[in-house]
Tab-separated table of C-alpha atoms in Angstrom:
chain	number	residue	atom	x	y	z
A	17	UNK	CA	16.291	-24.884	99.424
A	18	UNK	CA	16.193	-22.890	96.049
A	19	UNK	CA	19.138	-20.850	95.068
A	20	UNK	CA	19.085	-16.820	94.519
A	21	UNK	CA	20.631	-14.416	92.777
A	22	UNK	CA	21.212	-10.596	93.386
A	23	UNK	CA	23.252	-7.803	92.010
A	24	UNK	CA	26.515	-7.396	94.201
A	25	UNK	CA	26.057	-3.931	94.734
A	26	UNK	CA	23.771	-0.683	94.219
A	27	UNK	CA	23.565	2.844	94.968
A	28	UNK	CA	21.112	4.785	95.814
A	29	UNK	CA	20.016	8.566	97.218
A	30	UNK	CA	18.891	9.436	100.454
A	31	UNK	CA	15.258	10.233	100.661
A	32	UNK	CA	14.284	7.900	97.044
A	33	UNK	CA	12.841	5.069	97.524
A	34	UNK	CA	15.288	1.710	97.011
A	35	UNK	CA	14.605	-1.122	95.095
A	36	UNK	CA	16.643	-4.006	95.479
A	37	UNK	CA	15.461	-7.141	92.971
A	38	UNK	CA	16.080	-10.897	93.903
A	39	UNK	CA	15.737	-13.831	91.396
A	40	UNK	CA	14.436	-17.281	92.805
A	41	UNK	CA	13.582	-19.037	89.636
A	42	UNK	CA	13.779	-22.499	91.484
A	43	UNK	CA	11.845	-21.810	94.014
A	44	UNK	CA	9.352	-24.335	95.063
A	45	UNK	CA	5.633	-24.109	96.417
A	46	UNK	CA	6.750	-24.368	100.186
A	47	UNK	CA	9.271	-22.100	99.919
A	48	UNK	CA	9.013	-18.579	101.728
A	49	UNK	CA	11.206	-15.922	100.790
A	50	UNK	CA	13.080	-13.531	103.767
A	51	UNK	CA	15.205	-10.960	103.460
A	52	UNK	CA	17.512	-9.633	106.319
A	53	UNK	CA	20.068	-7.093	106.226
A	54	UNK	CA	23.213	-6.464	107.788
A	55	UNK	CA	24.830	-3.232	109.371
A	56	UNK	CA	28.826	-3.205	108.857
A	57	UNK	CA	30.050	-5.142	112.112
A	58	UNK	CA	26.550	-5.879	113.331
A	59	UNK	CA	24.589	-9.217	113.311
A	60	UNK	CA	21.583	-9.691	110.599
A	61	UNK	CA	18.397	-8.060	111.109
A	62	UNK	CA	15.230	-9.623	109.968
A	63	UNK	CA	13.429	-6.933	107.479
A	64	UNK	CA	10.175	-8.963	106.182
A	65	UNK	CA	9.126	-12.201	104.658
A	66	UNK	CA	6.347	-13.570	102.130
A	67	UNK	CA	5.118	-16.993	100.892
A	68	UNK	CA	3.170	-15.259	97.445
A	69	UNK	CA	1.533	-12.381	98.449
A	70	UNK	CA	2.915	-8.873	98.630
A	71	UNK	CA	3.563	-7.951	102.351
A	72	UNK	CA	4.385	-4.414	103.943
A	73	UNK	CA	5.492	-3.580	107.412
A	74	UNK	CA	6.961	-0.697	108.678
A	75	UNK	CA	10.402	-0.877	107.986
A	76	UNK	CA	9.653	-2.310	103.870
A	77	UNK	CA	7.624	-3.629	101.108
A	78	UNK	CA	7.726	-7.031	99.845
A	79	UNK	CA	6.504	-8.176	96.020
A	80	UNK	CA	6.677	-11.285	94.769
A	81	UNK	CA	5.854	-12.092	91.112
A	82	UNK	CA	2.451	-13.910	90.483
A	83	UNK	CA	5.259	-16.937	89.239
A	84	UNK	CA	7.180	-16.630	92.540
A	85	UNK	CA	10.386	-16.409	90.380
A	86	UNK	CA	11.731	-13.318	91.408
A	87	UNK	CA	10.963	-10.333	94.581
A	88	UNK	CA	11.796	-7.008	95.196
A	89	UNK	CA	12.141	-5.516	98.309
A	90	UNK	CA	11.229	-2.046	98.676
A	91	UNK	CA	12.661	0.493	100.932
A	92	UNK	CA	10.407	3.809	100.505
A	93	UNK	CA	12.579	6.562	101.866
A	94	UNK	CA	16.139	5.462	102.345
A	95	UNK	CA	18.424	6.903	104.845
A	96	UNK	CA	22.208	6.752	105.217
A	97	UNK	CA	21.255	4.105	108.324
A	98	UNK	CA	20.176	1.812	105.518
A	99	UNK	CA	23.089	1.265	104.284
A	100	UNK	CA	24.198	-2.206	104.589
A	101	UNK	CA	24.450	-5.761	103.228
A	102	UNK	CA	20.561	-6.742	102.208
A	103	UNK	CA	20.066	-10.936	101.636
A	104	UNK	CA	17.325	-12.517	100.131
A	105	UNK	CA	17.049	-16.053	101.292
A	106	UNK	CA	14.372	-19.031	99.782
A	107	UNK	CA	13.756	-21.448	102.764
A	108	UNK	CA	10.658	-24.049	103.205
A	109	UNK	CA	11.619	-24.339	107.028
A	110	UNK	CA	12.344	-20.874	109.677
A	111	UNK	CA	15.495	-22.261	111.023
A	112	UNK	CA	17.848	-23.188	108.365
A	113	UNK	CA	19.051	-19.675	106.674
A	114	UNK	CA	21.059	-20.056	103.085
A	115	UNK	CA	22.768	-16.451	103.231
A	116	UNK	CA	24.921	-15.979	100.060
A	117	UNK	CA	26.331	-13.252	99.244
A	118	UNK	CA	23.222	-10.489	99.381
A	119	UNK	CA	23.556	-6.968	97.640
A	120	UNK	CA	25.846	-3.917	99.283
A	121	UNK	CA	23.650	-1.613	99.443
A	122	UNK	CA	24.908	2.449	99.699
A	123	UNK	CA	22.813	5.308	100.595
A	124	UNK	CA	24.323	8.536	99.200
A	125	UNK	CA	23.673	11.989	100.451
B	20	UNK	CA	14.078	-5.737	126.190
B	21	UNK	CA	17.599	-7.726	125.725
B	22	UNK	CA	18.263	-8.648	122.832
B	23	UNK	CA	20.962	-11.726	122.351
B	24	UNK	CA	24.044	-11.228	123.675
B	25	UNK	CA	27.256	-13.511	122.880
B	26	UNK	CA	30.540	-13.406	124.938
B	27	UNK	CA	33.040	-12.911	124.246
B	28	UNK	CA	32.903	-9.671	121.891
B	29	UNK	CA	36.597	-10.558	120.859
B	30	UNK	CA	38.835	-13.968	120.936
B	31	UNK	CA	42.330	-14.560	119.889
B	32	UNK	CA	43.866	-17.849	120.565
B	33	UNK	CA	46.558	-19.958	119.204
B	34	UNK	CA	46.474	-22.740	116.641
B	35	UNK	CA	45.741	-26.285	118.708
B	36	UNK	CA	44.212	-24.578	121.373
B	37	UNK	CA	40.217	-25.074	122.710
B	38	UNK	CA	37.945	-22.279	122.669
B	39	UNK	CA	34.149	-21.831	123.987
B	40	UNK	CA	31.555	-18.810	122.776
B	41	UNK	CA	28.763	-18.140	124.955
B	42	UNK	CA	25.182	-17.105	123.328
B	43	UNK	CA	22.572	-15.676	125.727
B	44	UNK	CA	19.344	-15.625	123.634
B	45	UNK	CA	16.299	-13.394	124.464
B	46	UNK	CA	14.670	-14.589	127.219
B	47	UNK	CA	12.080	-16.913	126.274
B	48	UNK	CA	13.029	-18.167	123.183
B	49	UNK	CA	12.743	-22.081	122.653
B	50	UNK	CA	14.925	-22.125	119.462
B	51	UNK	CA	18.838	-21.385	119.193
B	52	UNK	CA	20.738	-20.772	116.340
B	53	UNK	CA	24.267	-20.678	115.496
B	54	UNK	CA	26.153	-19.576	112.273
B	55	UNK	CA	30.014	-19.114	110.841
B	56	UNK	CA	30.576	-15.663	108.845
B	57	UNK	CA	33.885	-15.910	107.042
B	58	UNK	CA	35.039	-12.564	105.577
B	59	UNK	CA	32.954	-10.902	103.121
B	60	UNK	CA	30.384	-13.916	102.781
B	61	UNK	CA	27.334	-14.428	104.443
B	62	UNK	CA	26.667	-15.889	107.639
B	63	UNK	CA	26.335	-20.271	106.886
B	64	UNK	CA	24.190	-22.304	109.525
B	65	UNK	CA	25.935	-24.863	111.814
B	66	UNK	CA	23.238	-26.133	114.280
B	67	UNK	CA	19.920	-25.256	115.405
B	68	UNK	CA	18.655	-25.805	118.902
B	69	UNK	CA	15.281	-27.029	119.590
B	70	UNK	CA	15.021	-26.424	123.567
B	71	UNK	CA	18.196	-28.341	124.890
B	72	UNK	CA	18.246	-31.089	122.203
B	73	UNK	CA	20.254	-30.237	118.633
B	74	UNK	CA	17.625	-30.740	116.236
B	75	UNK	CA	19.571	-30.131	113.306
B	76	UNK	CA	23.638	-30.327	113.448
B	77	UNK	CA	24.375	-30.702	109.868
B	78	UNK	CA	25.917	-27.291	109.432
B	79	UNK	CA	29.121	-28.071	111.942
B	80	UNK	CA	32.281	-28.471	109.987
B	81	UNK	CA	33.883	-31.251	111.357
B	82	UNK	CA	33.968	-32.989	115.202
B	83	UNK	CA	35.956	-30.449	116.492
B	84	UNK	CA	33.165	-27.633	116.637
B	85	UNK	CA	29.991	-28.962	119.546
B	86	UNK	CA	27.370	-26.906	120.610
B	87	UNK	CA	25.590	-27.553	124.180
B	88	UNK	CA	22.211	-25.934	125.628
B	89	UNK	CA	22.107	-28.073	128.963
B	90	UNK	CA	19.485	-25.491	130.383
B	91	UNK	CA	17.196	-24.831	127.057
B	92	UNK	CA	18.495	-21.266	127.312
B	93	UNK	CA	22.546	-20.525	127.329
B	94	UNK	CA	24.612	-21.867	124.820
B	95	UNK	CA	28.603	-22.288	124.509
B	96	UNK	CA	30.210	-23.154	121.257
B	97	UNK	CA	32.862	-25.113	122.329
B	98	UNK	CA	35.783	-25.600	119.273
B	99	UNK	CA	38.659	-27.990	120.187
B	100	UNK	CA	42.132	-27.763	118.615
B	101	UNK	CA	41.650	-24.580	116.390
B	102	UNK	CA	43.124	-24.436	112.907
B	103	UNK	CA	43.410	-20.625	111.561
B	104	UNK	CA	40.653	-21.394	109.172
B	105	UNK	CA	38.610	-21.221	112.381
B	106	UNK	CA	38.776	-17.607	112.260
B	107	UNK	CA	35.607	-16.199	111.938
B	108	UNK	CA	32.777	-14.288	112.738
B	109	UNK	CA	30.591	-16.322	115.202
B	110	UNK	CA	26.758	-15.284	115.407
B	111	UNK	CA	24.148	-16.575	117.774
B	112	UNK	CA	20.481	-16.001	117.018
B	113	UNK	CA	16.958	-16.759	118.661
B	114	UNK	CA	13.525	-17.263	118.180
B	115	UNK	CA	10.598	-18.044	119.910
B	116	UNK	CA	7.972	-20.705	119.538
B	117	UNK	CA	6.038	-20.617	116.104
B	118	UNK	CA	7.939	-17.342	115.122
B	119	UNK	CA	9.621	-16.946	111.793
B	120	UNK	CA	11.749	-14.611	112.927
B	121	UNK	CA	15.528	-14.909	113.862
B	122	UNK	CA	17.139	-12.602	115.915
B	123	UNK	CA	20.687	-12.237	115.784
B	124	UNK	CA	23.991	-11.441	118.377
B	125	UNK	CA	26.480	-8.907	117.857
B	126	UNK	CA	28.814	-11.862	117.070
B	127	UNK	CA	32.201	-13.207	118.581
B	128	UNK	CA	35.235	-12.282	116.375
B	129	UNK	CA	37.500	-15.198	116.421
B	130	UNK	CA	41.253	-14.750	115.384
B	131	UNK	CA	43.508	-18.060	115.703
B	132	UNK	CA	47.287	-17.043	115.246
């Protein structure tokens, strides 16, 4: 499965909207891209996933270039709650999960 | 509903000795997941459960660490003669048929003195 990159960490303020970028230049045509997220001491959540086309649900916004090289995942109003560890992961199958090291994400009042 | 519940929430052992974490997926869920967290990385796959067979394995360190799922539903982690590099955060995670989606455990905290 491709490889990702993300920034380590970012801030952001309560209420703004959050956008956290992913790179994926490797990714290949099977390949879906998933983030999850993870609340201090908590297992991963799943957040949203997209093979090429920009997907929303109720919890965030997914866009993926027109090259697939890169995504951003969009969280419209952040809260403190969203503060956590946020993982973008390439994967051509549902099972097998590549982690890394995802961004720490702050929300700041 | 329930979500996936692992027991137990806490383990310390002793180097050499065996251990076993249970996973207790939502009910209904075909597939089983298990993953290592180290601290401050993210989680890394060690087998996936397709009913009660281990359809992929290739994530277990070494023949120490064996996962069962006699039933298609509970699963124990068993890990014979610990090292301290065993110490980890051990997550569980389920899905049901066709579904992208993973759903994850609280975790076991593992400490081997």
């Amino acid at each position: 499965d491709a490889k990702t990159t993300q920034p380590p960490s970012m801030d952001c303020a309560e209420g703004r909207a959050a956008n956290l970028p992913c790179n994926h230049s490797t990714i290949s045509g099977n390949e879906y891209v998933y983030w999850y997220r993870q609340i201090h001491s908590q297992g991963p959540q799943y957040i949203i996933h997209g093979l090429k086309n920009n997907e929303t649900n109720e919890m965030a916004s997914l866009i993926i270039t027109e090259d697939r090289k890169s995504s951003t995942l969009i969280l419209p109003h952040a809260t403190l709650r969203d503060t956590a560890v946020y993982y973008c992961i390439v994967a051509s199958n549902d099972y097998k999960l590549s982690f890394g090291a995802g961004t720490t994400v702050t929300v700041r009042a | 509903g329930a979500g996936v519940s692992q027991t137990p929430s806490n383990k310390v052992t002793e180097k050499g000795k065996y251990v076993e974490l249970r996973c207790d997926p939502i009910s209904g869920h075909t597939a089983l997941y298990w993953y290592r967290q180290s601290l401050g990385q993210g989680p890394e796959f060690l087998i996936y459960f397709q009913g009660t067979g281990a359809a992929d394995d290739s994530g277990l360190p070494n023949d120490r660490f064996f996962a069962v799922r006699p039933e298609g539903s509970v699963s124990t982690l068993k890990i014979q003669r610990t090292e301290r590099g065993d110490s980890a955060v051990y997550l569980c995670a389920s899905s049901s048929q066709g579904s992208e989606t993973q759903y994850f455990g609280p975790g076991t905290r593992l400490l081997v003195l």
